mmCIF file of C-alpha atoms in Angstrom:
data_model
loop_
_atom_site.group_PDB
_atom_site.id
_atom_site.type_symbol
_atom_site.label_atom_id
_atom_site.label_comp_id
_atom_site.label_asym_id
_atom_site.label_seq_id
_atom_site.Cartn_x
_atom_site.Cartn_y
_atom_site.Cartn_z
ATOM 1 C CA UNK L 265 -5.402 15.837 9.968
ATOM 2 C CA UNK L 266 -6.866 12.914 8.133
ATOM 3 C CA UNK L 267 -5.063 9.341 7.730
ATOM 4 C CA UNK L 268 -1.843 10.820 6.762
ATOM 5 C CA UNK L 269 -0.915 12.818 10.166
ATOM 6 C CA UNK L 270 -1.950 9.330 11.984
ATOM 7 C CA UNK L 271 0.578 7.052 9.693
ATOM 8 C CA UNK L 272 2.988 5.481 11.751
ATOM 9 C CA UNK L 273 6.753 6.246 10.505
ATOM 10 C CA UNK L 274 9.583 3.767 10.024
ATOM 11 C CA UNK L 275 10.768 4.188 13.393
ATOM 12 C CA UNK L 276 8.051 2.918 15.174
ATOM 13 C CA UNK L 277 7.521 -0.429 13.212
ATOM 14 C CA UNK L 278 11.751 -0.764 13.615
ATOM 15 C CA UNK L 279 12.587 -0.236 10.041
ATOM 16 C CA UNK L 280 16.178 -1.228 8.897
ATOM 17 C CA UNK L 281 17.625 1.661 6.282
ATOM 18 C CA UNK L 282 17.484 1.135 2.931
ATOM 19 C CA UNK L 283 20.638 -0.205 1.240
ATOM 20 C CA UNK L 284 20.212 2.636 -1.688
ATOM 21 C CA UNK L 285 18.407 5.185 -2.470
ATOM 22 C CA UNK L 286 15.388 4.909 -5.243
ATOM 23 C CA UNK L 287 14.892 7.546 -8.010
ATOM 24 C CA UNK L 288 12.142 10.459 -7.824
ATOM 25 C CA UNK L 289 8.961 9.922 -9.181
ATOM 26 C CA UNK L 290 5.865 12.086 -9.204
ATOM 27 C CA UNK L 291 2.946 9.495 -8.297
ATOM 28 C CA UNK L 292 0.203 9.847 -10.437
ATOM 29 C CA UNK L 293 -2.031 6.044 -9.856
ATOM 30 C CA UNK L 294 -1.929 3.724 -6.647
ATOM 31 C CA UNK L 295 -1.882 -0.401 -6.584
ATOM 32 C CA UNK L 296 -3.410 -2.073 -3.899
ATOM 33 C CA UNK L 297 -1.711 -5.492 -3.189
ATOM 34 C CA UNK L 298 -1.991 -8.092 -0.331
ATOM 35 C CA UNK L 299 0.641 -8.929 1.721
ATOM 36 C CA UNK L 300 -0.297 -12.831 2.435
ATOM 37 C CA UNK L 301 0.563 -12.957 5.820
ATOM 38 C CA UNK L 302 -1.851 -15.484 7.989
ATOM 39 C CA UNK L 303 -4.224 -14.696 10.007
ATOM 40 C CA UNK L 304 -2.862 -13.613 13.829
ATOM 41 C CA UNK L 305 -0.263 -11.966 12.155
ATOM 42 C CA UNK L 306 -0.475 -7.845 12.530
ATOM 43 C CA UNK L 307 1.361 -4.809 13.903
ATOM 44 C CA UNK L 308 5.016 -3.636 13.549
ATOM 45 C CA UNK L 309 6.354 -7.137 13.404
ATOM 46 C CA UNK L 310 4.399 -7.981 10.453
ATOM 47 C CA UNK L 311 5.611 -4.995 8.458
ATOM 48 C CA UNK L 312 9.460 -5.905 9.395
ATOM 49 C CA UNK L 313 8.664 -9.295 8.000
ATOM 50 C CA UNK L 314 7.731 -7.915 4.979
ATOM 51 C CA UNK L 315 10.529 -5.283 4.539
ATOM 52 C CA UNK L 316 13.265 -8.359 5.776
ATOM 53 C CA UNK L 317 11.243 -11.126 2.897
ATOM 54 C CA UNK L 318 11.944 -8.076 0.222
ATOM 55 C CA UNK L 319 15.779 -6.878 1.299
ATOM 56 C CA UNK L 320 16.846 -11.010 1.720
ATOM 57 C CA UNK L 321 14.674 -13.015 -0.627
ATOM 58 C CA UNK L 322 14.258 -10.548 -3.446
ATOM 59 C CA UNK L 323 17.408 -7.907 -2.591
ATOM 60 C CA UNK L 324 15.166 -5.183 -2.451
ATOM 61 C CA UNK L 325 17.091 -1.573 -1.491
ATOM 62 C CA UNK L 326 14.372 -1.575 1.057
ATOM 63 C CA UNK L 327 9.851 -2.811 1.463
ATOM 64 C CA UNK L 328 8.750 -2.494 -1.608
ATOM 65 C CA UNK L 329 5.430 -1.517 -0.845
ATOM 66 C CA UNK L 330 5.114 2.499 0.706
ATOM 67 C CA UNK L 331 2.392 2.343 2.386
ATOM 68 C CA UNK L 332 0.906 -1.472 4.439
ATOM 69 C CA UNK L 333 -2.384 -1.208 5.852
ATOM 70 C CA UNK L 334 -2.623 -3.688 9.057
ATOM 71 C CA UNK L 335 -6.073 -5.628 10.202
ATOM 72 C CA UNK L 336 -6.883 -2.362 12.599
ATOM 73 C CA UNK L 337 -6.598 0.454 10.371
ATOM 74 C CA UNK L 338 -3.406 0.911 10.940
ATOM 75 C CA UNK L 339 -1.288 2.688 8.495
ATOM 76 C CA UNK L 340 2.517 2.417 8.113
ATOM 77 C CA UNK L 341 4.843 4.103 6.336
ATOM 78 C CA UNK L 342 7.117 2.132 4.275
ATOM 79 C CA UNK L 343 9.304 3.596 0.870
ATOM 80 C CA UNK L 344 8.352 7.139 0.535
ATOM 81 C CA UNK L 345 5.919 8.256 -1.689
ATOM 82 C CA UNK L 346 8.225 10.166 -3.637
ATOM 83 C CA UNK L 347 10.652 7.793 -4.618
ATOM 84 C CA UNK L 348 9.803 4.798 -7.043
ATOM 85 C CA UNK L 349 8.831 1.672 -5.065
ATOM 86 C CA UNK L 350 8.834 -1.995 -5.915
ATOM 87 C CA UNK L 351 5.983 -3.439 -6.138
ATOM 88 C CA UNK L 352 4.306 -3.990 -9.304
ATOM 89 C CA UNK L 353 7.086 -5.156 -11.969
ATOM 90 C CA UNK L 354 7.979 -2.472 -14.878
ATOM 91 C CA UNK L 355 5.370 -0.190 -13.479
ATOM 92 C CA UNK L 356 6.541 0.930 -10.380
ATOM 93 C CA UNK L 357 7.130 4.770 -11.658
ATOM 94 C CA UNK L 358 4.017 6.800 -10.544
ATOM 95 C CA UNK L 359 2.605 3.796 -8.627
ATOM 96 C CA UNK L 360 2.216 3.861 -5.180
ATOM 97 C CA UNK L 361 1.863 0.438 -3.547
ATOM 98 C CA UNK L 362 -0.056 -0.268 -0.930
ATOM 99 C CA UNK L 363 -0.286 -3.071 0.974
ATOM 100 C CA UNK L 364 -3.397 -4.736 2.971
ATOM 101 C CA UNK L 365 -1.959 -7.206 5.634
ATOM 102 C CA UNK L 366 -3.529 -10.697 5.255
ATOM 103 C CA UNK L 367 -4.394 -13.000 2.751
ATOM 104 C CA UNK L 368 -7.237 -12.561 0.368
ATOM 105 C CA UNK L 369 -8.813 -15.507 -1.850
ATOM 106 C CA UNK L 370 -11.911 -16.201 -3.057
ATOM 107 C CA UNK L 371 -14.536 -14.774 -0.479
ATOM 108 C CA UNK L 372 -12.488 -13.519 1.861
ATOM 109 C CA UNK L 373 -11.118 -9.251 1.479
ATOM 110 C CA UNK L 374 -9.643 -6.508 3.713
ATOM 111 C CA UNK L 375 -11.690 -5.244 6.471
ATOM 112 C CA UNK L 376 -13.667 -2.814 6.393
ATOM 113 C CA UNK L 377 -11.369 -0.878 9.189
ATOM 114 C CA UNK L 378 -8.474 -1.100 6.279
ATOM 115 C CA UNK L 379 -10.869 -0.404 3.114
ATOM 116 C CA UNK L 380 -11.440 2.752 4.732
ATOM 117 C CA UNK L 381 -8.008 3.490 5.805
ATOM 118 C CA UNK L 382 -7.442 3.365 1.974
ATOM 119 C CA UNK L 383 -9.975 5.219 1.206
ATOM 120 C CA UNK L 384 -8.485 8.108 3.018
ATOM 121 C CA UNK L 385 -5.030 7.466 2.060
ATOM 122 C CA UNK L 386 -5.982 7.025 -1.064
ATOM 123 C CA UNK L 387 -7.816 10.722 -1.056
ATOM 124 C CA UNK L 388 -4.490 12.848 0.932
ATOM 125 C CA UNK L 389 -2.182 10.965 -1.515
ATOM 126 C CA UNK L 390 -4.588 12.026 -4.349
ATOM 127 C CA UNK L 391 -4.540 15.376 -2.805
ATOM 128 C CA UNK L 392 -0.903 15.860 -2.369
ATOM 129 C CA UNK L 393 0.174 15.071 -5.425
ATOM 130 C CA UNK L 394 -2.700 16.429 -7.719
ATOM 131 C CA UNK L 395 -4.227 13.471 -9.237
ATOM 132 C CA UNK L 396 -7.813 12.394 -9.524
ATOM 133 C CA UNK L 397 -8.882 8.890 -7.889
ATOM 134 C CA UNK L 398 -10.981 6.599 -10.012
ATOM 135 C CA UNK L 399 -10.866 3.345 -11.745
ATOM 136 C CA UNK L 400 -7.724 3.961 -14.059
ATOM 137 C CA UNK L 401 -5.799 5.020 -10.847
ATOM 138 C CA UNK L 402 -7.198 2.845 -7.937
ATOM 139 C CA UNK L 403 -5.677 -0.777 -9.447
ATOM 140 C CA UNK L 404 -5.615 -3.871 -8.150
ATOM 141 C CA UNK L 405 -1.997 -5.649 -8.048
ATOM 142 C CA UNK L 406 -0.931 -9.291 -6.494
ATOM 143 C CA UNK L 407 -4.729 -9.542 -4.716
ATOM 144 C CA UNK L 408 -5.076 -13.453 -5.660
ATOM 145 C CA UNK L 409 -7.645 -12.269 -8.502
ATOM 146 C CA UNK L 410 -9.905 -10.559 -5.978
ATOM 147 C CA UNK L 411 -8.556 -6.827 -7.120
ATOM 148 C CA UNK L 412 -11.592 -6.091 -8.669
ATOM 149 C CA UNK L 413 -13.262 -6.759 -6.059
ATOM 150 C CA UNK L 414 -11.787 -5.018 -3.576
ATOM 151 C CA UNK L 415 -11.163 -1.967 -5.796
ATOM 152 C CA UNK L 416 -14.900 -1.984 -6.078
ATOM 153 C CA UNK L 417 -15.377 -2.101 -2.903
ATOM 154 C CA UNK L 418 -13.148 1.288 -2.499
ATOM 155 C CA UNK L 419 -14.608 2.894 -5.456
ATOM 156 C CA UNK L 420 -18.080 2.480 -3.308
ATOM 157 C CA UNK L 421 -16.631 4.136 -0.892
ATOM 158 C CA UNK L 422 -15.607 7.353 -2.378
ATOM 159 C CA UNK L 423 -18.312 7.498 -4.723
ATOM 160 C CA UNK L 424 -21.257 5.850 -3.488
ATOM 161 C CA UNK L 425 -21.467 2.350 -5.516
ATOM 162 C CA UNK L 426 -21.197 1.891 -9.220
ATOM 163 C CA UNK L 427 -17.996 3.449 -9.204
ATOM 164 C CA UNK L 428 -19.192 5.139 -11.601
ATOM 165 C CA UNK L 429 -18.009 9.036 -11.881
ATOM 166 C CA UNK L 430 -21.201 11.691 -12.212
ATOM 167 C CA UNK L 431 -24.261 12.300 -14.449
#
C-alpha cells in the first residue's frame, strides 16, 4: 500500500531508456528540488519534458531526478532509487531527488496534494532503505531559496510543527 504501490512507472509517462546504466548506491538522505515548469503544465508530458531537457541539454544517461511529484499528487517514477541519480552536483550518491512540478519563488510552494505525496514517499523510501527522516535528510536542492521553507513545511507534516524531533 501507501504512495509507493500508487507511483506511476516509466511506461506510463512514455519514458525513453536510459543511454547507460548509473552505479549502485544505498540512499541514505532525499533532496527536494523544483522542476520550473509553468503553470498549466502537468501529467506525463511534463515529466518527458524533463527527462528529454536532461538527456539533450545536459547529456544526462537518463531524468535526473527519481522520483517528480506533479500538481495532483501524482507520483512518477523516474531513475531508480537504487542507482545514483543526477540531481544535486557532487552529491548525488545516497541522495534521492525528488522533484515537485512547477515553479516556486518567493510566496508561492508545492501544494499541499504534493507536500503530502512527499511526505509519504518520503516515509516508504525511509522505510525501505532503513534511514531515519529529519532535517539532515529531508534537504532542500534547486527550490529558488524557498527549500527551507518547504522542507518545513514537510517536517510539519511528519512531526507535527517545529520539526523538531521529541522531548
Amino acid at each position: 500500500g501507501g504512495v509507493l504501490s500508487s507511483i506511476l512507472p516509466r511506461s506510463i509517462w512514455g519514458a525513453t531508456p536510459p543511454t547507460s546504466n548509473r552505479p549502485q548506491h544505498t540512499p541514505n538522505r532525499i533532496t527536494f528540488h523544483h522542476t520550473v515548469q509553468p503553470e498549466g503544465i502537468s501529467g506525463p508530458s511534463a515529466v518527458r519534458q524533463i527527462q528529454n531537457w536532461h538527456k539533450q541539454a545536459y547529456g544526462m544517461a537518463d531524468i535526473g531526478y527519481h522520483y517528480v511529484i506533479d500538481r495532483d499528487g501524482t507520483v512518477y517514477n523516474g531513475t531508480p532509487v537504487d542507482r545514483i541519480g543526477a540531481h544535486q552536483k557532487g552529491q548525488n550518491e545516497g541522495n534521492i531527488g525528488v522533484a515537485f512540478i512547477g515553479s516556486f519563488g518567493a510566496g508561492s510552494a508545492p501544494s499541499t496534494q504534493q507536500i503530502q505525496s512527499a511526505v509519504g514517499l518520503g516515509l516508504q523510501v525511509a522505510n525501505q532503505f532503513g534511514f531515519s527522516l529529519g532535517s539532515d535528510s529531508l534537504l532542500g536542492g534547486f527550490l529558488n531559496g524557498t527549500g527551507g521553507q518547504i522542507i518545513g513545511t514537510i517536517l510539519d507534516f511528519l512531526f507535527g510543527g517545529g520539526g523538531s524531533g521529541g522531548s
